[in-house]
Amino acid sequence: MTLRRIGSGPLAKEDVQETPPEVQDTDQSMSLRWRLSLLSATLVAFAVGIITVAAYWTVSNYVISSIDDELENQATVMLERAGQPGFYSNVEAEIDTVRAYSQDMRIALAPPGWQYVVGDSVTVPGNILLNQSGSGTQIASTNTERILVKRDDAGAVVVLAKEMAETNRQITALGVLLLLIGGIGVLASILVGFIISNEGLKPLARLQRAVEHIVKTDELRAIPVVGNDEFAKLTKSFNEMLQALRESRTRQSQLVADAGHELKTPLTSMRTNIELLLMTSKDNSHSIPEEDLEALRQDVLSQMTEMSTLIGDLVDLAREESIETSEPVVLNQVLEIALDRVESRRLTVNIDVKETVQWEVVGDEFSLTRALVNVLDNAIKWSPDEGTVRVSLNQLDADTVRVIVDDSGPGIAESERELVLERFYRSISSRSMPGSGLGPAIVNQAVHRHGGALVVGESDDGGTRITMDFPGKPLRSQLEN
């Protein structure tokens, strides 16, 4: 089980969480190779069982049907001969002649109107009625014989009883043989199934070894793809996952490295200033003029503000990478929220909102709001007093909407328009201004995560134009209008 502890107090009962059943140890379960082998054996056993029963039933019925046909033919011949003149005067000899060809058969003949039978004594089962009138045939079985009774229109009756012991023995032997063959087939299917599953699962075993190697060595190298079957597709999916992990690791390493580099400068400067302030407070011989001391304090506060801003931007950037929320968002409402938030940032700059459309995108409302606030905030910051920030949201085509934010500032040099979207990059004209250089990167990442595109250009009055395209669809109310 997994133990979770909160704070420094004793371990509470509710802090103990049971491991979910789906992640519990399953080492004692049967391997996939054996499951496939037993599954194939089960299917083969089922098929062999059906075939064995069908074969046994077919053969036994065929044998009995053949015996019935033989008895029927012999009874018909005897009744035909019984209709010839002088037959009954030599009936015993006729019966002996038939018996000579079928030694395992007993024969009884009842001439028309006779009260007794000629030939062998045959016990007729109770379900056969000898006193029936008219021609007909009846067949019945006892434990050891197959009995046929046939009568003609004249009233003569022939009873034939064939010994079935040898036939039953042969049918039983056939059933045992079929059962033995079926059992051998099942055992062979287990062996063949194990061989086939072993061969078929070799790509999976190879993939497992590659994954175990990755776990041991922490090397996110691509796994070789062999063939074009389902295992090859699974390997390709693993490689795509590894590629995503490599990119995530690279981004994390780059973020840590950039954050460390960017935090180092203000920390060093702040440490120097704080040490100077401490030294001044402890040793009166190193007194500093009051105006310089106030400037030093303001410098420390400014550096703390800069660090706070940088850390906040780093948190936002890291959060942007981990956002997975995906829900319908009304983009024009998000734009209105962003405009409300920046409206009081600088009252000397006018904000001109042109036309907007009712548009819906799929994504994260908080991320989109933060991105638009960042763009609007930068536009206001770089616009001069009495300048104008122009905002528009227009439908570009059936599936795309375009958001444009123009400012009246100095603009960004064409050679730097792509660079400003990189982390921590600051254009030459902005390096004297406070900021972390992460804002455009956060916006660009948010736009791309929502399937859009961001372009930095030049506004009509020489300032900066930020163009953001988002996929989506117009709202139903917009379509109805």
CSV table of C-alpha atoms in Angstrom, one decimal:
chain,number,residue,atom,x,y,z
A,1,MET,CA,0.0,0.0,0.0
A,2,THR,CA,1.0,3.6,-0.4
A,3,LEU,CA,1.4,5.8,2.7
A,4,ARG,CA,0.8,9.6,2.4
A,5,ARG,CA,1.7,11.9,5.3
A,6,ILE,CA,0.6,15.5,5.6
A,7,GLY,CA,2.4,17.9,8.0
A,8,SER,CA,4.4,16.7,11.0
A,9,GLY,CA,1.6,15.1,13.0
A,10,PRO,CA,1.0,11.4,13.5
A,11,LEU,CA,-0.1,9.3,10.6
A,12,ALA,CA,-3.9,9.5,10.3
A,13,LYS,CA,-6.1,6.7,9.2
A,14,GLU,CA,-7.4,8.7,6.2
A,15,ASP,CA,-3.8,9.3,5.1
A,16,VAL,CA,-3.4,5.7,4.2
A,17,GLN,CA,-4.5,4.9,0.7
A,18,GLU,CA,-4.8,1.4,-0.6
A,19,THR,CA,-3.1,0.6,-3.9
A,20,PRO,CA,-5.8,0.4,-6.6
A,21,PRO,CA,-6.5,-3.2,-7.6
A,22,GLU,CA,-5.4,-2.5,-11.2
A,23,VAL,CA,-1.8,-1.8,-10.1
A,24,GLN,CA,-1.4,-4.6,-7.6
A,25,ASP,CA,1.3,-7.3,-8.2
A,26,THR,CA,0.1,-9.8,-10.8
A,27,ASP,CA,3.3,-11.8,-11.1
A,28,GLN,CA,1.4,-15.0,-10.2
A,29,SER,CA,-1.0,-14.6,-13.1
A,30,MET,CA,-0.6,-16.8,-16.2
A,31,SER,CA,1.7,-15.5,-18.9
A,32,LEU,CA,0.3,-14.3,-22.2
A,33,ARG,CA,2.2,-17.1,-24.0
A,34,TRP,CA,0.4,-19.7,-21.9
A,35,ARG,CA,-2.9,-18.0,-22.2
A,36,LEU,CA,-2.7,-17.9,-26.0
A,37,SER,CA,-1.6,-21.6,-26.0
A,38,LEU,CA,-4.5,-22.7,-23.7
A,39,LEU,CA,-6.9,-20.5,-25.7
A,40,SER,CA,-5.9,-22.2,-29.0
A,41,ALA,CA,-6.1,-25.6,-27.2
A,42,THR,CA,-9.6,-24.8,-26.0
A,43,LEU,CA,-10.7,-23.8,-29.4
A,44,VAL,CA,-9.2,-26.9,-31.0
A,45,ALA,CA,-10.7,-29.1,-28.3
A,46,PHE,CA,-14.1,-27.6,-28.9
A,47,ALA,CA,-13.7,-28.1,-32.7
A,48,VAL,CA,-12.3,-31.7,-32.2
A,49,GLY,CA,-15.1,-32.5,-29.8
A,50,ILE,CA,-17.8,-31.4,-32.3
A,51,ILE,CA,-16.1,-33.3,-35.2
A,52,THR,CA,-15.6,-36.4,-33.0
A,53,VAL,CA,-19.3,-36.5,-32.0
A,54,ALA,CA,-20.4,-35.8,-35.5
A,55,ALA,CA,-18.1,-38.5,-36.9
A,56,TYR,CA,-19.2,-41.0,-34.3
A,57,TRP,CA,-22.9,-40.3,-34.9
A,58,THR,CA,-22.5,-40.3,-38.6
A,59,VAL,CA,-20.6,-43.6,-38.8
A,60,SER,CA,-22.8,-45.4,-36.2
A,61,ASN,CA,-25.9,-44.3,-38.0
A,62,TYR,CA,-24.5,-45.3,-41.3
A,63,VAL,CA,-23.6,-48.8,-40.1
A,64,ILE,CA,-27.0,-49.4,-38.5
A,65,SER,CA,-28.7,-48.0,-41.6
A,66,SER,CA,-26.7,-50.4,-43.7
A,67,ILE,CA,-27.7,-53.3,-41.5
A,68,ASP,CA,-31.4,-52.2,-41.7
A,69,ASP,CA,-31.2,-52.0,-45.5
A,70,GLU,CA,-29.6,-55.5,-45.6
A,71,LEU,CA,-32.3,-56.9,-43.4
A,72,GLU,CA,-35.0,-55.1,-45.4
A,73,ASN,CA,-33.7,-56.6,-48.7
A,74,GLN,CA,-33.5,-60.1,-47.3
A,75,ALA,CA,-37.0,-59.9,-45.8
A,76,THR,CA,-38.3,-58.6,-49.2
A,77,VAL,CA,-36.7,-61.5,-51.1
A,78,MET,CA,-38.1,-64.1,-48.7
A,79,LEU,CA,-41.6,-62.7,-48.9
A,80,GLU,CA,-41.4,-62.7,-52.7
A,81,ARG,CA,-40.3,-66.3,-52.7
A,82,ALA,CA,-43.0,-67.1,-50.2
A,83,GLY,CA,-45.5,-66.0,-52.8
A,84,GLN,CA,-44.3,-68.6,-55.3
A,85,PRO,CA,-46.1,-72.0,-55.5
A,86,GLY,CA,-44.6,-74.8,-53.6
A,87,PHE,CA,-42.5,-72.6,-51.3
A,88,TYR,CA,-44.1,-73.6,-48.0
A,89,SER,CA,-43.6,-77.3,-48.9
A,90,ASN,CA,-39.9,-76.7,-48.7
A,91,VAL,CA,-39.8,-73.8,-46.3
A,92,GLU,CA,-37.2,-75.2,-43.9
A,93,ALA,CA,-34.7,-75.7,-46.7
A,94,GLU,CA,-35.3,-72.1,-47.9
A,95,ILE,CA,-34.6,-70.8,-44.5
A,96,ASP,CA,-31.5,-72.9,-44.1
A,97,THR,CA,-30.2,-71.5,-47.5
A,98,VAL,CA,-30.6,-67.9,-46.3
A,99,ARG,CA,-29.1,-68.7,-42.9
A,100,ALA,CA,-26.0,-70.3,-44.6
A,101,TYR,CA,-25.1,-66.9,-46.1
A,102,SER,CA,-25.8,-65.0,-42.9
A,103,GLN,CA,-24.7,-67.1,-40.0
A,104,ASP,CA,-25.1,-64.3,-37.4
A,105,MET,CA,-28.8,-63.9,-38.3
A,106,ARG,CA,-31.8,-65.7,-37.0
A,107,ILE,CA,-34.8,-66.1,-39.2
A,108,ALA,CA,-38.5,-66.8,-38.5
A,109,LEU,CA,-41.3,-67.1,-41.0
A,110,ALA,CA,-45.1,-67.1,-40.3
A,111,PRO,CA,-47.1,-68.2,-43.3
A,112,PRO,CA,-50.5,-66.6,-43.9
A,113,GLY,CA,-53.1,-68.0,-41.4
A,114,TRP,CA,-50.6,-70.2,-39.5
A,115,GLN,CA,-50.6,-70.1,-35.7
A,116,TYR,CA,-46.9,-70.9,-35.4
A,117,VAL,CA,-43.7,-69.8,-37.1
A,118,VAL,CA,-41.1,-71.7,-39.1
A,119,GLY,CA,-37.4,-71.3,-38.4
A,120,ASP,CA,-35.7,-69.9,-35.3
A,121,SER,CA,-37.4,-68.7,-32.2
A,122,VAL,CA,-37.1,-64.9,-32.0
A,123,THR,CA,-38.4,-62.9,-29.1
A,124,VAL,CA,-40.0,-59.8,-30.5
A,125,PRO,CA,-39.9,-56.5,-28.5
A,126,GLY,CA,-43.2,-55.4,-27.1
A,127,ASN,CA,-43.3,-52.3,-29.3
A,128,ILE,CA,-43.7,-54.5,-32.5
A,129,LEU,CA,-47.2,-55.7,-33.2
A,130,LEU,CA,-47.3,-59.0,-35.2
A,131,ASN,CA,-51.1,-59.0,-35.5
A,132,GLN,CA,-51.3,-55.8,-37.6
A,133,SER,CA,-53.1,-56.1,-40.9
A,134,GLY,CA,-51.7,-55.1,-44.2
A,135,SER,CA,-48.1,-54.8,-45.4
A,136,GLY,CA,-45.4,-52.9,-43.4
A,137,THR,CA,-42.0,-53.0,-41.8
A,138,GLN,CA,-41.0,-52.5,-38.2
A,139,ILE,CA,-37.5,-52.3,-36.7
A,140,ALA,CA,-36.4,-52.5,-33.1
A,141,SER,CA,-33.2,-53.1,-31.1
A,142,THR,CA,-32.4,-55.2,-28.1
A,143,ASN,CA,-29.2,-55.3,-26.1
A,144,THR,CA,-27.6,-57.7,-28.6
A,145,GLU,CA,-29.7,-57.8,-31.7
A,146,ARG,CA,-31.3,-55.7,-34.4
A,147,ILE,CA,-34.8,-57.1,-35.2
A,148,LEU,CA,-36.8,-56.4,-38.4
A,149,VAL,CA,-40.4,-57.6,-38.9
A,150,LYS,CA,-41.9,-57.3,-42.4
A,151,ARG,CA,-45.3,-58.5,-43.6
A,152,ASP,CA,-46.9,-58.6,-47.0
A,153,ASP,CA,-50.5,-58.1,-48.2
A,154,ALA,CA,-51.2,-61.9,-48.0
A,155,GLY,CA,-50.5,-61.9,-44.3
A,156,ALA,CA,-47.0,-63.6,-44.4
A,157,VAL,CA,-44.6,-62.3,-41.8
A,158,VAL,CA,-40.8,-62.5,-41.8
A,159,VAL,CA,-38.8,-61.8,-38.6
A,160,LEU,CA,-35.0,-61.3,-39.0
A,161,ALA,CA,-32.7,-60.9,-36.0
A,162,LYS,CA,-29.1,-59.9,-36.7
A,163,GLU,CA,-26.5,-60.3,-34.0
A,164,MET,CA,-25.1,-56.8,-33.1
A,165,ALA,CA,-22.4,-57.7,-30.6
A,166,GLU,CA,-19.5,-57.5,-33.1
A,167,THR,CA,-21.0,-54.4,-34.7
A,168,ASN,CA,-21.4,-52.6,-31.4
A,169,ARG,CA,-17.9,-53.6,-30.4
A,170,GLN,CA,-16.6,-52.0,-33.6
A,171,ILE,CA,-18.6,-48.9,-33.1
A,172,THR,CA,-17.3,-48.6,-29.5
A,173,ALA,CA,-13.8,-49.1,-30.8
A,174,LEU,CA,-14.4,-46.4,-33.3
A,175,GLY,CA,-15.6,-44.0,-30.6
A,176,VAL,CA,-12.5,-44.7,-28.4
A,177,LEU,CA,-10.3,-44.2,-31.4
A,178,LEU,CA,-11.9,-40.9,-32.3
A,179,LEU,CA,-11.6,-39.8,-28.6
A,180,LEU,CA,-7.9,-40.8,-28.6
A,181,ILE,CA,-7.3,-38.9,-31.8
A,182,GLY,CA,-9.1,-35.9,-30.4
A,183,GLY,CA,-7.0,-36.0,-27.2
A,184,ILE,CA,-3.8,-36.2,-29.3
A,185,GLY,CA,-5.0,-33.3,-31.3
A,186,VAL,CA,-5.6,-31.2,-28.2
A,187,LEU,CA,-2.1,-31.9,-26.9
A,188,ALA,CA,-0.6,-31.2,-30.3
A,189,SER,CA,-2.6,-27.9,-30.4
A,190,ILE,CA,-1.1,-26.9,-27.0
A,191,LEU,CA,2.4,-27.6,-28.3
A,192,VAL,CA,1.8,-25.9,-31.6
A,193,GLY,CA,0.0,-23.0,-29.9
A,194,PHE,CA,2.9,-22.5,-27.6
A,195,ILE,CA,5.4,-22.5,-30.5
A,196,ILE,CA,3.2,-20.1,-32.5
A,197,SER,CA,2.6,-17.8,-29.5
A,198,ASN,CA,6.3,-17.9,-28.7
A,199,GLU,CA,7.2,-16.9,-32.3
A,200,GLY,CA,4.4,-14.4,-32.5
A,201,LEU,CA,5.3,-12.7,-29.2
A,202,LYS,CA,9.0,-12.3,-30.1
A,203,PRO,CA,8.4,-8.7,-31.2
A,204,LEU,CA,6.7,-8.0,-27.9
A,205,ALA,CA,9.6,-9.5,-26.0
A,206,ARG,CA,12.0,-7.4,-28.0
A,207,LEU,CA,9.9,-4.3,-27.2
A,208,GLN,CA,9.9,-5.3,-23.5
A,209,ARG,CA,13.7,-5.7,-23.5
A,210,ALA,CA,14.1,-2.3,-25.1
A,211,VAL,CA,11.7,-0.6,-22.6
A,212,GLU,CA,13.6,-2.3,-19.7
A,213,HIS,CA,16.9,-1.0,-21.1
A,214,ILE,CA,15.4,2.5,-21.2
A,215,VAL,CA,14.3,2.2,-17.6
A,216,LYS,CA,17.7,1.0,-16.5
A,217,THR,CA,19.9,3.4,-18.5
A,218,ASP,CA,17.5,6.4,-18.8
A,219,GLU,CA,18.4,6.7,-22.4
A,220,LEU,CA,15.4,7.8,-24.4
A,221,ARG,CA,16.6,6.3,-27.7
A,222,ALA,CA,14.2,5.3,-30.4
A,223,ILE,CA,13.4,1.5,-30.6
A,224,PRO,CA,14.1,-0.1,-34.0
A,225,VAL,CA,10.9,-0.8,-35.9
A,226,VAL,CA,10.8,-4.3,-37.5
A,227,GLY,CA,8.1,-5.1,-40.1
A,228,ASN,CA,4.7,-3.5,-40.6
A,229,ASP,CA,2.4,-5.4,-38.3
A,230,GLU,CA,0.6,-4.4,-35.1
A,231,PHE,CA,3.8,-4.8,-33.1
A,232,ALA,CA,5.5,-2.4,-35.5
A,233,LYS,CA,2.7,0.1,-35.0
A,234,LEU,CA,3.0,-0.3,-31.2
A,235,THR,CA,6.7,0.3,-31.5
A,236,LYS,CA,6.1,3.4,-33.5
A,237,SER,CA,3.7,4.6,-30.8
A,238,PHE,CA,6.4,4.0,-28.2
A,239,ASN,CA,8.9,5.9,-30.2
A,240,GLU,CA,6.4,8.8,-30.5
A,241,MET,CA,6.0,8.7,-26.7
A,242,LEU,CA,9.8,8.7,-26.3
A,243,GLN,CA,10.1,11.6,-28.6
A,244,ALA,CA,7.6,13.5,-26.6
A,245,LEU,CA,9.5,12.6,-23.4
A,246,ARG,CA,12.8,13.8,-24.9
A,247,GLU,CA,11.2,17.1,-26.0
A,248,SER,CA,9.7,17.5,-22.5
A,249,ARG,CA,13.0,16.8,-20.8
A,250,THR,CA,14.8,19.2,-23.2
A,251,ARG,CA,12.2,21.9,-22.4
A,252,GLN,CA,12.6,21.3,-18.7
A,253,SER,CA,16.3,21.4,-18.8
A,254,GLN,CA,16.3,24.5,-20.9
A,255,LEU,CA,13.8,26.1,-18.5
A,256,VAL,CA,15.9,25.3,-15.5
A,257,ALA,CA,19.1,26.5,-17.2
A,258,ASP,CA,17.4,29.8,-18.4
A,259,ALA,CA,15.8,30.3,-15.1
A,260,GLY,CA,19.1,29.9,-13.3
A,261,HIS,CA,20.8,32.2,-15.6
A,262,GLU,CA,18.1,34.9,-15.4
A,263,LEU,CA,17.8,34.7,-11.6
A,264,LYS,CA,21.6,34.8,-11.1
A,265,THR,CA,21.9,38.5,-12.2
A,266,PRO,CA,19.3,40.0,-9.9
A,267,LEU,CA,20.3,37.8,-7.0
A,268,THR,CA,23.9,38.8,-7.3
A,269,SER,CA,23.0,42.5,-7.5
A,270,MET,CA,20.5,42.2,-4.6
A,271,ARG,CA,23.1,40.3,-2.5
A,272,THR,CA,25.6,43.1,-3.1
A,273,ASN,CA,23.2,45.8,-2.1
A,274,ILE,CA,21.9,44.0,0.9
A,275,GLU,CA,25.5,43.3,2.1
A,276,LEU,CA,26.2,47.0,1.7
A,277,LEU,CA,23.2,47.9,3.7
A,278,LEU,CA,24.1,45.5,6.5
A,279,MET,CA,27.6,46.8,6.6
A,280,THR,CA,26.4,50.3,6.8
A,281,SER,CA,24.0,49.5,9.7
A,282,LYS,CA,26.7,47.7,11.7
A,283,ASP,CA,29.6,50.1,11.1
A,284,ASN,CA,29.1,53.8,11.4
A,285,SER,CA,32.5,54.4,9.8
A,286,HIS,CA,31.0,53.3,6.5
A,287,SER,CA,28.2,55.7,6.5
A,288,ILE,CA,26.4,56.5,3.3
A,289,PRO,CA,24.6,59.7,2.5
A,290,GLU,CA,20.9,59.5,3.1
A,291,GLU,CA,20.0,60.1,-0.5
A,292,ASP,CA,22.4,57.3,-1.6
A,293,LEU,CA,21.0,55.0,1.1
A,294,GLU,CA,17.4,55.7,-0.1
A,295,ALA,CA,18.5,55.0,-3.7
A,296,LEU,CA,20.0,51.7,-2.5
A,297,ARG,CA,16.8,50.7,-0.7
A,298,GLN,CA,14.8,51.5,-3.8
A,299,ASP,CA,17.2,49.5,-5.9
A,300,VAL,CA,16.7,46.5,-3.6
A,301,LEU,CA,12.9,46.9,-3.8
A,302,SER,CA,13.1,47.2,-7.6
A,303,GLN,CA,15.3,44.0,-7.8
A,304,MET,CA,12.9,42.2,-5.6
A,305,THR,CA,10.0,43.2,-7.8
A,306,GLU,CA,11.9,42.1,-10.9
A,307,MET,CA,12.6,38.7,-9.3
A,308,SER,CA,9.0,38.4,-8.3
A,309,THR,CA,7.9,39.1,-11.8
A,310,LEU,CA,10.5,36.7,-13.3
A,311,ILE,CA,9.4,33.9,-10.9
A,312,GLY,CA,5.8,34.5,-11.7
A,313,ASP,CA,6.5,34.3,-15.4
A,314,LEU,CA,8.5,31.1,-14.9
A,315,VAL,CA,5.5,29.6,-13.0
A,316,ASP,CA,3.2,30.7,-15.8
A,317,LEU,CA,5.4,29.2,-18.4
A,318,ALA,CA,5.7,25.9,-16.5
A,319,ARG,CA,2.0,25.8,-16.0
A,320,GLU,CA,1.3,26.5,-19.7
A,321,GLU,CA,3.3,23.4,-20.5
A,322,SER,CA,1.3,21.2,-18.2
A,323,ILE,CA,-2.2,22.4,-19.0
A,324,GLU,CA,-4.4,19.6,-20.3
A,325,THR,CA,-7.8,21.2,-19.9
A,326,SER,CA,-9.9,21.0,-23.1
A,327,GLU,CA,-13.4,22.5,-23.0
A,328,PRO,CA,-15.5,24.9,-25.2
A,329,VAL,CA,-14.5,28.5,-24.7
A,330,VAL,CA,-16.2,31.6,-26.1
A,331,LEU,CA,-13.3,33.6,-27.4
A,332,ASN,CA,-15.0,37.0,-27.6
A,333,GLN,CA,-16.0,36.7,-24.0
A,334,VAL,CA,-12.4,35.9,-23.1
A,335,LEU,CA,-11.3,39.0,-25.0
A,336,GLU,CA,-13.9,41.1,-23.0
A,337,ILE,CA,-12.5,39.8,-19.7
A,338,ALA,CA,-8.9,40.6,-20.8
A,339,LEU,CA,-9.9,44.1,-21.9
A,340,ASP,CA,-11.6,44.7,-18.5
A,341,ARG,CA,-8.4,43.6,-16.7
A,342,VAL,CA,-6.1,46.0,-18.6
A,343,GLU,CA,-8.4,48.9,-18.8
A,344,SER,CA,-7.0,50.6,-15.8
A,345,ARG,CA,-3.3,49.8,-16.4
A,346,ARG,CA,-2.6,53.1,-18.2
A,347,LEU,CA,-5.4,55.6,-18.5
A,348,THR,CA,-3.5,57.8,-21.0
A,349,VAL,CA,-3.8,55.2,-23.7
A,350,ASN,CA,-7.0,54.6,-25.6
A,351,ILE,CA,-8.3,51.1,-26.5
A,352,ASP,CA,-10.3,50.9,-29.7
A,353,VAL,CA,-12.2,47.6,-30.1
A,354,LYS,CA,-13.3,47.2,-33.6
A,355,GLU,CA,-15.6,44.4,-34.8
A,356,THR,CA,-15.9,41.1,-33.0
A,357,VAL,CA,-17.6,37.8,-33.8
A,358,GLN,CA,-19.2,35.2,-31.6
A,359,TRP,CA,-16.6,32.4,-31.8
A,360,GLU,CA,-16.0,29.2,-29.9
A,361,VAL,CA,-12.7,27.4,-29.5
A,362,VAL,CA,-11.7,24.3,-27.6
A,363,GLY,CA,-9.1,24.9,-24.9
A,364,ASP,CA,-8.4,26.4,-21.5
A,365,GLU,CA,-10.1,29.7,-20.7
A,366,PHE,CA,-7.6,30.7,-18.1
A,367,SER,CA,-4.7,30.2,-20.5
A,368,LEU,CA,-6.4,32.2,-23.3
A,369,THR,CA,-7.3,35.0,-20.9
A,370,ARG,CA,-3.7,35.3,-19.6
A,371,ALA,CA,-2.3,35.3,-23.2
A,372,LEU,CA,-4.7,38.1,-24.3
A,373,VAL,CA,-4.0,40.1,-21.1
A,374,ASN,CA,-0.2,39.7,-21.8
A,375,VAL,CA,-0.6,41.0,-25.4
A,376,LEU,CA,-2.8,43.9,-24.4
A,377,ASP,CA,-0.6,44.8,-21.5
A,378,ASN,CA,2.5,45.0,-23.7
A,379,ALA,CA,0.6,47.0,-26.3
A,380,ILE,CA,-0.5,49.5,-23.6
A,381,LYS,CA,3.0,49.6,-22.1
A,382,TRP,CA,4.7,50.5,-25.4
A,383,SER,CA,2.1,52.9,-26.7
A,384,PRO,CA,2.8,56.6,-26.0
A,385,ASP,CA,0.5,58.9,-24.1
A,386,GLU,CA,-2.7,59.6,-26.0
A,387,GLY,CA,-1.8,56.7,-28.2
A,388,THR,CA,-4.3,54.1,-29.3
A,389,VAL,CA,-4.4,50.3,-29.0
A,390,ARG,CA,-6.6,48.8,-31.7
A,391,VAL,CA,-8.2,45.4,-31.2
A,392,SER,CA,-10.2,43.3,-33.6
A,393,LEU,CA,-11.6,39.8,-33.7
A,394,ASN,CA,-12.7,38.8,-37.3
A,395,GLN,CA,-13.7,35.5,-38.9
A,396,LEU,CA,-11.0,34.5,-41.4
A,397,ASP,CA,-12.7,31.5,-42.9
A,398,ALA,CA,-15.2,28.9,-42.0
A,399,ASP,CA,-12.9,27.3,-39.4
A,400,THR,CA,-10.5,30.1,-38.3
A,401,VAL,CA,-10.8,33.4,-36.4
A,402,ARG,CA,-8.1,36.1,-36.3
A,403,VAL,CA,-7.3,38.4,-33.3
A,404,ILE,CA,-5.3,41.5,-34.1
A,405,VAL,CA,-3.7,43.8,-31.6
A,406,ASP,CA,-2.0,47.0,-32.9
A,407,ASP,CA,-0.1,49.5,-30.8
A,408,SER,CA,1.3,52.9,-31.5
A,409,GLY,CA,4.7,52.2,-30.0
A,410,PRO,CA,8.2,52.2,-31.7
A,411,GLY,CA,7.6,48.7,-33.1
A,412,ILE,CA,10.0,45.8,-33.3
A,413,ALA,CA,12.7,45.5,-35.9
A,414,GLU,CA,12.0,43.0,-38.6
A,415,SER,CA,15.2,41.0,-37.7
A,416,GLU,CA,13.9,40.6,-34.1
A,417,ARG,CA,10.3,39.7,-34.7
A,418,GLU,CA,10.9,36.0,-34.6
A,419,LEU,CA,13.4,36.2,-31.8
A,420,VAL,CA,11.0,38.0,-29.4
A,421,LEU,CA,9.0,34.8,-29.2
A,422,GLU,CA,11.9,32.9,-27.7
A,423,ARG,CA,12.3,32.6,-24.0
A,424,PHE,CA,14.1,35.4,-22.2
A,425,TYR,CA,14.9,37.2,-25.4
A,426,ARG,CA,14.5,41.0,-25.2
A,427,SER,CA,14.8,43.3,-28.1
A,428,ILE,CA,17.4,46.0,-28.0
A,429,SER,CA,14.9,48.8,-27.5
A,430,SER,CA,13.3,47.0,-24.5
A,431,ARG,CA,16.4,46.0,-22.5
A,432,SER,CA,16.2,49.2,-20.5
A,433,MET,CA,12.7,48.5,-19.5
A,434,PRO,CA,11.7,46.1,-16.6
A,435,GLY,CA,10.5,42.7,-17.7
A,436,SER,CA,11.6,39.1,-17.9
A,437,GLY,CA,11.4,38.5,-21.6
A,438,LEU,CA,9.0,35.6,-21.1
A,439,GLY,CA,5.7,37.2,-21.9
A,440,PRO,CA,5.8,36.7,-25.7
A,441,ALA,CA,7.0,33.1,-25.3
A,442,ILE,CA,4.1,32.4,-22.9
A,443,VAL,CA,1.6,33.9,-25.4
A,444,ASN,CA,3.2,32.0,-28.3
A,445,GLN,CA,3.1,28.7,-26.4
A,446,ALA,CA,-0.6,29.2,-25.4
A,447,VAL,CA,-1.6,30.0,-29.0
A,448,HIS,CA,0.2,27.0,-30.4
A,449,ARG,CA,-1.2,24.7,-27.8
A,450,HIS,CA,-4.7,25.7,-28.9
A,451,GLY,CA,-3.8,24.8,-32.5
A,452,GLY,CA,-3.3,28.5,-33.6
A,453,ALA,CA,-0.5,30.6,-35.0
A,454,LEU,CA,1.1,33.9,-33.8
A,455,VAL,CA,2.8,36.4,-36.1
A,456,VAL,CA,4.6,39.5,-35.0
A,457,GLY,CA,4.4,42.3,-37.6
A,458,GLU,CA,4.1,46.1,-38.0
A,459,SER,CA,1.0,48.1,-37.4
A,460,ASP,CA,-0.4,50.8,-39.8
A,461,ASP,CA,1.2,53.6,-37.7
A,462,GLY,CA,4.6,51.9,-37.3
A,463,GLY,CA,4.0,50.2,-34.0
A,464,THR,CA,3.8,46.4,-33.3
A,465,ARG,CA,1.0,44.2,-34.7
A,466,ILE,CA,0.3,40.9,-33.0
A,467,THR,CA,-1.8,38.5,-35.1
A,468,MET,CA,-3.2,35.4,-33.6
A,469,ASP,CA,-5.2,32.8,-35.5
A,470,PHE,CA,-7.4,30.3,-33.7
A,471,PRO,CA,-9.3,27.3,-35.1
A,472,GLY,CA,-12.9,26.8,-34.0
A,473,LYS,CA,-16.4,27.5,-35.1
A,474,PRO,CA,-18.9,30.4,-34.9
A,475,LEU,CA,-21.6,30.1,-32.2
A,476,ARG,CA,-25.0,28.8,-33.2
A,477,SER,CA,-26.5,32.3,-32.5
A,478,GLN,CA,-24.0,33.8,-35.0
A,479,LEU,CA,-25.0,31.2,-37.6
A,480,GLU,CA,-28.7,31.9,-37.1
A,481,ASN,CA,-28.1,35.7,-37.6
